[in-house]
mmCIF file of N, CA and C in Angstrom:
data_model
loop_
_atom_site.group_PDB
_atom_site.id
_atom_site.type_symbol
_atom_site.label_atom_id
_atom_site.label_comp_id
_atom_site.label_asym_id
_atom_site.label_seq_id
_atom_site.Cartn_x
_atom_site.Cartn_y
_atom_site.Cartn_z
ATOM 1 N N MET A 1 -29.103 53.661 10.487
ATOM 2 C CA MET A 1 -28.557 52.943 9.340
ATOM 3 C C MET A 1 -27.465 51.992 9.817
ATOM 4 N N ARG A 2 -27.529 50.765 9.381
ATOM 5 C CA ARG A 2 -26.537 49.769 9.780
ATOM 6 C C ARG A 2 -25.218 49.991 9.058
ATOM 7 N N ASN A 3 -24.155 49.688 9.722
ATOM 8 C CA ASN A 3 -22.821 49.822 9.183
ATOM 9 C C ASN A 3 -22.654 48.925 7.958
ATOM 10 N N SER A 4 -22.100 49.471 6.886
ATOM 11 C CA SER A 4 -21.976 48.707 5.642
ATOM 12 C C SER A 4 -20.995 47.541 5.768
ATOM 13 N N ILE A 5 -20.022 47.635 6.659
ATOM 14 C CA ILE A 5 -19.090 46.531 6.859
ATOM 15 C C ILE A 5 -19.817 45.349 7.507
ATOM 16 N N ILE A 6 -20.704 45.648 8.454
ATOM 17 C CA ILE A 6 -21.497 44.584 9.089
ATOM 18 C C ILE A 6 -22.385 43.921 8.049
ATOM 19 N N ILE A 7 -22.991 44.713 7.194
ATOM 20 C CA ILE A 7 -23.837 44.160 6.129
ATOM 21 C C ILE A 7 -22.999 43.284 5.193
ATOM 22 N N ALA A 8 -21.789 43.747 4.844
ATOM 23 C CA ALA A 8 -20.908 42.970 3.961
ATOM 24 C C ALA A 8 -20.572 41.625 4.587
ATOM 25 N N ARG A 9 -20.269 41.635 5.873
ATOM 26 C CA ARG A 9 -19.944 40.380 6.556
ATOM 27 C C ARG A 9 -21.151 39.450 6.624
ATOM 28 N N GLU A 10 -22.338 40.014 6.841
ATOM 29 C CA GLU A 10 -23.561 39.191 6.875
ATOM 30 C C GLU A 10 -23.828 38.571 5.509
ATOM 31 N N LEU A 11 -23.685 39.364 4.448
ATOM 32 C CA LEU A 11 -23.888 38.837 3.093
ATOM 33 C C LEU A 11 -22.874 37.756 2.774
ATOM 34 N N ALA A 12 -21.630 37.951 3.201
ATOM 35 C CA ALA A 12 -20.590 36.949 2.975
ATOM 36 C C ALA A 12 -20.907 35.673 3.742
ATOM 37 N N HIS A 13 -21.340 35.824 4.979
ATOM 38 C CA HIS A 13 -21.670 34.660 5.808
ATOM 39 C C HIS A 13 -22.830 33.861 5.199
ATOM 40 N N LYS A 14 -23.793 34.570 4.605
ATOM 41 C CA LYS A 14 -24.943 33.910 3.974
ATOM 42 C C LYS A 14 -24.614 33.367 2.591
ATOM 43 N N ARG A 15 -23.409 33.671 2.102
ATOM 44 C CA ARG A 15 -22.966 33.234 0.779
ATOM 45 C C ARG A 15 -23.863 33.745 -0.345
ATOM 46 N N ILE A 16 -24.307 34.984 -0.207
ATOM 47 C CA ILE A 16 -25.082 35.632 -1.267
ATOM 48 C C ILE A 16 -24.149 35.810 -2.472
ATOM 49 N N PRO A 17 -24.554 35.422 -3.682
ATOM 50 C CA PRO A 17 -23.693 35.591 -4.862
ATOM 51 C C PRO A 17 -23.259 37.048 -5.028
ATOM 52 N N TRP A 18 -22.029 37.237 -5.473
ATOM 53 C CA TRP A 18 -21.469 38.585 -5.538
ATOM 54 C C TRP A 18 -22.283 39.521 -6.425
ATOM 55 N N GLU A 19 -22.892 38.996 -7.482
ATOM 56 C CA GLU A 19 -23.688 39.849 -8.368
ATOM 57 C C GLU A 19 -24.897 40.436 -7.640
ATOM 58 N N LEU A 20 -25.395 39.737 -6.626
ATOM 59 C CA LEU A 20 -26.533 40.222 -5.834
ATOM 60 C C LEU A 20 -26.076 41.006 -4.616
ATOM 61 N N ALA A 21 -24.929 40.651 -4.072
ATOM 62 C CA ALA A 21 -24.444 41.300 -2.854
ATOM 63 C C ALA A 21 -23.928 42.710 -3.113
ATOM 64 N N ILE A 22 -23.220 42.906 -4.195
ATOM 65 C CA ILE A 22 -22.592 44.205 -4.465
ATOM 66 C C ILE A 22 -23.621 45.341 -4.492
ATOM 67 N N PRO A 23 -24.747 45.199 -5.189
ATOM 68 C CA PRO A 23 -25.729 46.295 -5.172
ATOM 69 C C PRO A 23 -26.265 46.606 -3.766
ATOM 70 N N GLU A 24 -26.272 45.628 -2.886
ATOM 71 C CA GLU A 24 -26.715 45.853 -1.507
ATOM 72 C C GLU A 24 -25.728 46.727 -0.737
ATOM 73 N N LEU A 25 -24.481 46.750 -1.192
ATOM 74 C CA LEU A 25 -23.420 47.468 -0.491
ATOM 75 C C LEU A 25 -23.160 48.854 -1.056
ATOM 76 N N GLY A 26 -23.781 49.160 -2.165
ATOM 77 C CA GLY A 26 -23.595 50.471 -2.795
ATOM 78 C C GLY A 26 -22.896 50.326 -4.125
ATOM 79 N N VAL A 27 -22.736 51.439 -4.786
ATOM 80 C CA VAL A 27 -22.132 51.439 -6.113
ATOM 81 C C VAL A 27 -20.615 51.328 -6.032
ATOM 82 N N GLY A 28 -20.037 51.817 -4.959
ATOM 83 C CA GLY A 28 -18.593 51.724 -4.803
ATOM 84 C C GLY A 28 -17.846 52.960 -5.242
ATOM 85 N N TRP A 29 -18.438 54.132 -5.035
ATOM 86 C CA TRP A 29 -17.744 55.376 -5.386
ATOM 87 C C TRP A 29 -17.326 56.181 -4.157
ATOM 88 N N VAL A 30 -17.701 55.735 -2.970
ATOM 89 C CA VAL A 30 -17.272 56.407 -1.742
ATOM 90 C C VAL A 30 -16.552 55.380 -0.867
ATOM 91 N N ALA A 31 -15.706 55.868 0.031
ATOM 92 C CA ALA A 31 -14.822 54.996 0.807
ATOM 93 C C ALA A 31 -15.574 53.897 1.554
ATOM 94 N N GLU A 32 -16.674 54.229 2.198
ATOM 95 C CA GLU A 32 -17.410 53.227 2.974
ATOM 96 C C GLU A 32 -17.920 52.096 2.087
ATOM 97 N N GLU A 33 -18.420 52.434 0.905
ATOM 98 C CA GLU A 33 -18.913 51.412 -0.019
ATOM 99 C C GLU A 33 -17.756 50.590 -0.595
ATOM 100 N N ILE A 34 -16.649 51.264 -0.939
ATOM 101 C CA ILE A 34 -15.484 50.566 -1.481
ATOM 102 C C ILE A 34 -14.977 49.548 -0.469
ATOM 103 N N LEU A 35 -14.861 49.963 0.788
ATOM 104 C CA LEU A 35 -14.374 49.062 1.821
ATOM 105 C C LEU A 35 -15.341 47.901 2.043
ATOM 106 N N ALA A 36 -16.636 48.184 2.059
ATOM 107 C CA ALA A 36 -17.633 47.127 2.255
ATOM 108 C C ALA A 36 -17.579 46.096 1.129
ATOM 109 N N ILE A 37 -17.479 46.559 -0.101
ATOM 110 C CA ILE A 37 -17.399 45.643 -1.246
ATOM 111 C C ILE A 37 -16.115 44.824 -1.167
ATOM 112 N N ALA A 38 -15.018 45.467 -0.813
ATOM 113 C CA ALA A 38 -13.744 44.757 -0.691
ATOM 114 C C ALA A 38 -13.792 43.713 0.424
ATOM 115 N N VAL A 39 -14.423 44.050 1.545
ATOM 116 C CA VAL A 39 -14.564 43.092 2.643
ATOM 117 C C VAL A 39 -15.386 41.899 2.181
ATOM 118 N N TYR A 40 -16.474 42.166 1.479
ATOM 119 C CA TYR A 40 -17.306 41.066 0.967
ATOM 120 C C TYR A 40 -16.483 40.168 0.031
ATOM 121 N N LEU A 41 -15.819 40.772 -0.960
ATOM 122 C CA LEU A 41 -15.052 39.982 -1.924
ATOM 123 C C LEU A 41 -13.882 39.280 -1.259
ATOM 124 N N GLY A 42 -13.202 39.960 -0.335
ATOM 125 C CA GLY A 42 -12.092 39.342 0.373
ATOM 126 C C GLY A 42 -12.525 38.164 1.221
ATOM 127 N N SER A 43 -13.762 38.190 1.659
ATOM 128 C CA SER A 43 -14.288 37.114 2.507
ATOM 129 C C SER A 43 -14.859 35.945 1.720
ATOM 130 N N THR A 44 -15.274 36.176 0.491
ATOM 131 C CA THR A 44 -16.008 35.148 -0.242
ATOM 132 C C THR A 44 -15.303 34.575 -1.463
ATOM 133 N N ALA A 45 -14.316 35.258 -1.987
ATOM 134 C CA ALA A 45 -13.680 34.791 -3.222
ATOM 135 C C ALA A 45 -13.053 33.418 -3.014
ATOM 136 N N LEU A 46 -13.258 32.542 -3.959
ATOM 137 C CA LEU A 46 -12.695 31.198 -3.881
ATOM 138 C C LEU A 46 -11.181 31.211 -3.997
ATOM 139 N N ASP A 47 -10.658 32.177 -4.751
ATOM 140 C CA ASP A 47 -9.217 32.294 -4.926
ATOM 141 C C ASP A 47 -8.893 33.739 -5.292
ATOM 142 N N PHE A 48 -7.613 34.042 -5.356
ATOM 143 C CA PHE A 48 -7.157 35.403 -5.623
ATOM 144 C C PHE A 48 -7.663 35.920 -6.965
ATOM 145 N N THR A 49 -7.500 35.110 -8.008
ATOM 146 C CA THR A 49 -7.901 35.534 -9.352
ATOM 147 C C THR A 49 -9.394 35.847 -9.407
ATOM 148 N N THR A 50 -10.217 34.991 -8.822
ATOM 149 C CA THR A 50 -11.667 35.219 -8.819
ATOM 150 C C THR A 50 -12.005 36.503 -8.095
ATOM 151 N N GLY A 51 -11.403 36.726 -6.935
ATOM 152 C CA GLY A 51 -11.673 37.941 -6.173
ATOM 153 C C GLY A 51 -11.315 39.205 -6.935
ATOM 154 N N ILE A 52 -10.162 39.194 -7.590
ATOM 155 C CA ILE A 52 -9.732 40.369 -8.349
ATOM 156 C C ILE A 52 -10.615 40.565 -9.581
ATOM 157 N N LEU A 53 -10.982 39.486 -10.255
ATOM 158 C CA LEU A 53 -11.870 39.610 -11.418
ATOM 159 C C LEU A 53 -13.239 40.159 -11.010
ATOM 160 N N GLN A 54 -13.753 39.705 -9.872
ATOM 161 C CA GLN A 54 -15.031 40.225 -9.395
ATOM 162 C C GLN A 54 -14.904 41.708 -9.050
ATOM 163 N N ALA A 55 -13.829 42.084 -8.412
ATOM 164 C CA ALA A 55 -13.619 43.489 -8.065
ATOM 165 C C ALA A 55 -13.522 44.352 -9.324
ATOM 166 N N ALA A 56 -12.819 43.845 -10.320
ATOM 167 C CA ALA A 56 -12.628 44.608 -11.549
ATOM 168 C C ALA A 56 -13.889 44.717 -12.386
ATOM 169 N N ASN A 57 -14.841 43.843 -12.151
ATOM 170 C CA ASN A 57 -16.050 43.827 -12.969
ATOM 171 C C ASN A 57 -17.287 44.356 -12.263
ATOM 172 N N HIS A 58 -17.099 45.117 -11.205
ATOM 173 C CA HIS A 58 -18.255 45.741 -10.588
ATOM 174 C C HIS A 58 -18.356 47.174 -11.114
ATOM 175 N N PRO A 59 -19.510 47.813 -10.994
ATOM 176 C CA PRO A 59 -19.742 49.084 -11.670
ATOM 177 C C PRO A 59 -19.108 50.314 -11.033
ATOM 178 N N GLY A 60 -18.504 50.198 -9.889
ATOM 179 C CA GLY A 60 -17.960 51.375 -9.202
ATOM 180 C C GLY A 60 -16.471 51.540 -9.414
ATOM 181 N N ASP A 61 -15.782 51.973 -8.373
ATOM 182 C CA ASP A 61 -14.354 52.262 -8.403
ATOM 183 C C ASP A 61 -13.565 50.955 -8.320
ATOM 184 N N ALA A 62 -13.471 50.284 -9.454
ATOM 185 C CA ALA A 62 -12.931 48.921 -9.502
ATOM 186 C C ALA A 62 -11.471 48.852 -9.072
ATOM 187 N N ASP A 63 -10.662 49.848 -9.421
ATOM 188 C CA ASP A 63 -9.256 49.752 -9.046
ATOM 189 C C ASP A 63 -9.062 49.882 -7.546
ATOM 190 N N SER A 64 -9.831 50.742 -6.894
ATOM 191 C CA SER A 64 -9.730 50.870 -5.439
ATOM 192 C C SER A 64 -10.254 49.616 -4.743
ATOM 193 N N VAL A 65 -11.388 49.120 -5.207
ATOM 194 C CA VAL A 65 -11.946 47.896 -4.627
ATOM 195 C C VAL A 65 -10.979 46.740 -4.841
ATOM 196 N N GLY A 66 -10.414 46.625 -6.030
ATOM 197 C CA GLY A 66 -9.479 45.553 -6.320
ATOM 198 C C GLY A 66 -8.237 45.617 -5.447
ATOM 199 N N ALA A 67 -7.708 46.825 -5.225
ATOM 200 C CA ALA A 67 -6.521 46.972 -4.383
ATOM 201 C C ALA A 67 -6.803 46.524 -2.955
ATOM 202 N N ILE A 68 -7.917 46.962 -2.404
ATOM 203 C CA ILE A 68 -8.247 46.612 -1.018
ATOM 204 C C ILE A 68 -8.623 45.138 -0.917
ATOM 205 N N ALA A 69 -9.436 44.652 -1.838
ATOM 206 C CA ALA A 69 -9.824 43.235 -1.814
ATOM 207 C C ALA A 69 -8.590 42.341 -1.950
ATOM 208 N N GLY A 70 -7.657 42.710 -2.816
ATOM 209 C CA GLY A 70 -6.431 41.933 -2.974
ATOM 210 C C GLY A 70 -5.624 41.883 -1.696
ATOM 211 N N GLN A 71 -5.546 43.020 -1.008
ATOM 212 C CA GLN A 71 -4.820 43.046 0.267
ATOM 213 C C GLN A 71 -5.517 42.170 1.301
ATOM 214 N N LEU A 72 -6.833 42.236 1.344
ATOM 215 C CA LEU A 72 -7.576 41.405 2.292
ATOM 216 C C LEU A 72 -7.422 39.922 1.969
ATOM 217 N N LEU A 73 -7.509 39.590 0.695
ATOM 218 C CA LEU A 73 -7.332 38.190 0.302
ATOM 219 C C LEU A 73 -5.951 37.684 0.708
ATOM 220 N N GLY A 74 -4.946 38.502 0.504
ATOM 221 C CA GLY A 74 -3.598 38.117 0.894
ATOM 222 C C GLY A 74 -3.457 37.973 2.401
ATOM 223 N N ALA A 75 -4.060 38.898 3.143
ATOM 224 C CA ALA A 75 -3.969 38.844 4.605
ATOM 225 C C ALA A 75 -4.733 37.654 5.170
ATOM 226 N N ILE A 76 -5.884 37.364 4.594
ATOM 227 C CA ILE A 76 -6.729 36.282 5.097
ATOM 228 C C ILE A 76 -6.162 34.914 4.722
ATOM 229 N N ARG A 77 -5.717 34.784 3.489
ATOM 230 C CA ARG A 77 -5.355 33.451 2.985
ATOM 231 C C ARG A 77 -3.872 33.244 2.740
ATOM 232 N N GLY A 78 -3.090 34.294 2.838
ATOM 233 C CA GLY A 78 -1.639 34.155 2.705
ATOM 234 C C GLY A 78 -1.127 34.180 1.288
ATOM 235 N N ARG A 79 0.181 34.266 1.188
ATOM 236 C CA ARG A 79 0.863 34.394 -0.098
ATOM 237 C C ARG A 79 0.642 33.187 -1.002
ATOM 238 N N ASN A 80 0.399 32.027 -0.424
ATOM 239 C CA ASN A 80 0.242 30.806 -1.222
ATOM 240 C C ASN A 80 -0.961 30.837 -2.145
ATOM 241 N N MET A 81 -1.923 31.743 -1.878
ATOM 242 C CA MET A 81 -3.097 31.777 -2.744
ATOM 243 C C MET A 81 -2.859 32.581 -4.017
ATOM 244 N N LEU A 82 -1.742 33.297 -4.095
ATOM 245 C CA LEU A 82 -1.448 34.091 -5.279
ATOM 246 C C LEU A 82 -1.152 33.206 -6.478
ATOM 247 N N ILE A 83 -1.306 33.771 -7.644
ATOM 248 C CA ILE A 83 -0.937 33.078 -8.874
ATOM 249 C C ILE A 83 0.562 32.803 -8.796
ATOM 250 N N PRO A 84 1.001 31.568 -9.017
ATOM 251 C CA PRO A 84 2.426 31.245 -8.891
ATOM 252 C C PRO A 84 3.308 32.196 -9.706
ATOM 253 N N GLY A 85 4.326 32.739 -9.032
ATOM 254 C CA GLY A 85 5.267 33.637 -9.696
ATOM 255 C C GLY A 85 4.820 35.087 -9.785
ATOM 256 N N LEU A 86 3.569 35.368 -9.520
ATOM 257 C CA LEU A 86 3.072 36.738 -9.668
ATOM 258 C C LEU A 86 3.758 37.685 -8.696
ATOM 259 N N ALA A 87 3.806 37.332 -7.431
ATOM 260 C CA ALA A 87 4.393 38.222 -6.426
ATOM 261 C C ALA A 87 5.859 38.493 -6.724
ATOM 262 N N ASP A 88 6.576 37.501 -7.216
ATOM 263 C CA ASP A 88 8.000 37.668 -7.491
ATOM 264 C C ASP A 88 8.262 38.702 -8.577
ATOM 265 N N ARG A 89 7.289 38.962 -9.432
ATOM 266 C CA ARG A 89 7.465 39.925 -10.526
ATOM 267 C C ARG A 89 7.105 41.348 -10.109
ATOM 268 N N LEU A 90 6.552 41.530 -8.917
ATOM 269 C CA LEU A 90 6.150 42.861 -8.470
ATOM 270 C C LEU A 90 7.362 43.675 -8.046
ATOM 271 N N GLU A 91 7.369 44.949 -8.437
ATOM 272 C CA GLU A 91 8.451 45.839 -8.054
ATOM 273 C C GLU A 91 8.477 45.980 -6.529
ATOM 274 N N GLY A 92 9.630 45.847 -5.947
ATOM 275 C CA GLY A 92 9.775 45.996 -4.510
ATOM 276 C C GLY A 92 9.355 44.781 -3.712
ATOM 277 N N HIS A 93 9.090 43.666 -4.389
ATOM 278 C CA HIS A 93 8.608 42.464 -3.697
ATOM 279 C C HIS A 93 9.548 42.008 -2.597
ATOM 280 N N SER A 94 10.842 41.977 -2.876
ATOM 281 C CA SER A 94 11.785 41.450 -1.873
ATOM 282 C C SER A 94 11.797 42.325 -0.626
ATOM 283 N N ALA A 95 11.707 43.641 -0.787
ATOM 284 C CA ALA A 95 11.678 44.538 0.370
ATOM 285 C C ALA A 95 10.397 44.333 1.176
ATOM 286 N N LEU A 96 9.273 44.183 0.489
ATOM 287 C CA LEU A 96 8.003 43.944 1.183
ATOM 288 C C LEU A 96 8.001 42.593 1.891
ATOM 289 N N ALA A 97 8.542 41.571 1.245
ATOM 290 C CA ALA A 97 8.595 40.246 1.859
ATOM 291 C C ALA A 97 9.458 40.271 3.114
ATOM 292 N N LEU A 98 10.571 40.994 3.064
ATOM 293 C CA LEU A 98 11.433 41.107 4.238
ATOM 294 C C LEU A 98 10.712 41.830 5.369
ATOM 295 N N ALA A 99 10.044 42.945 5.054
ATOM 296 C CA ALA A 99 9.305 43.692 6.075
ATOM 297 C C ALA A 99 8.199 42.832 6.682
ATOM 298 N N ALA A 100 7.493 42.089 5.851
ATOM 299 C CA ALA A 100 6.417 41.221 6.350
ATOM 300 C C ALA A 100 6.971 40.131 7.255
ATOM 301 N N SER A 101 8.108 39.559 6.871
ATOM 302 C CA SER A 101 8.685 38.503 7.706
ATOM 303 C C SER A 101 9.115 39.048 9.057
ATOM 304 N N LYS A 102 9.634 40.263 9.096
ATOM 305 C CA LYS A 102 10.009 40.894 10.372
ATOM 306 C C LYS A 102 8.792 41.165 11.218
ATOM 307 N N PHE A 103 7.703 41.582 10.576
ATOM 308 C CA PHE A 103 6.457 41.837 11.295
ATOM 309 C C PHE A 103 5.949 40.561 11.976
ATOM 310 N N PHE A 104 5.971 39.468 11.248
ATOM 311 C CA PHE A 104 5.445 38.219 11.803
ATOM 312 C C PHE A 104 6.378 37.620 12.851
ATOM 313 N N GLU A 105 7.661 37.940 12.788
ATOM 314 C CA GLU A 105 8.584 37.495 13.837
ATOM 315 C C GLU A 105 8.230 38.148 15.166
ATOM 316 N N VAL A 106 7.815 39.419 15.110
ATOM 317 C CA VAL A 106 7.500 40.184 16.306
ATOM 318 C C VAL A 106 6.124 39.835 16.842
ATOM 319 N N SER A 107 5.181 39.527 15.948
ATOM 320 C CA SER A 107 3.785 39.300 16.343
ATOM 321 C C SER A 107 3.593 38.094 17.197
#
């Protein structure tokens, strides 16, 4: 059996529409499927809002997929892709931003 992450990356590379790709990756109730769906959405979403809406509207564990996909979208495309002002309203944002800036100084 092929690794579901590899399949997710192949589907993303082929630009298979998310409505068709998600069923290929599983329902999204186990960790491997959740991660595969999040990798697909994180790789293909045009923007943060679209990626989160797609994650929230799939039939499986939408909150877990949305959390991971959101993190991937942020890591891949950076803070600038977020909805303006959204990050500033998150609890603990300043502490996380400081930690992230220290991480990138070292990297």
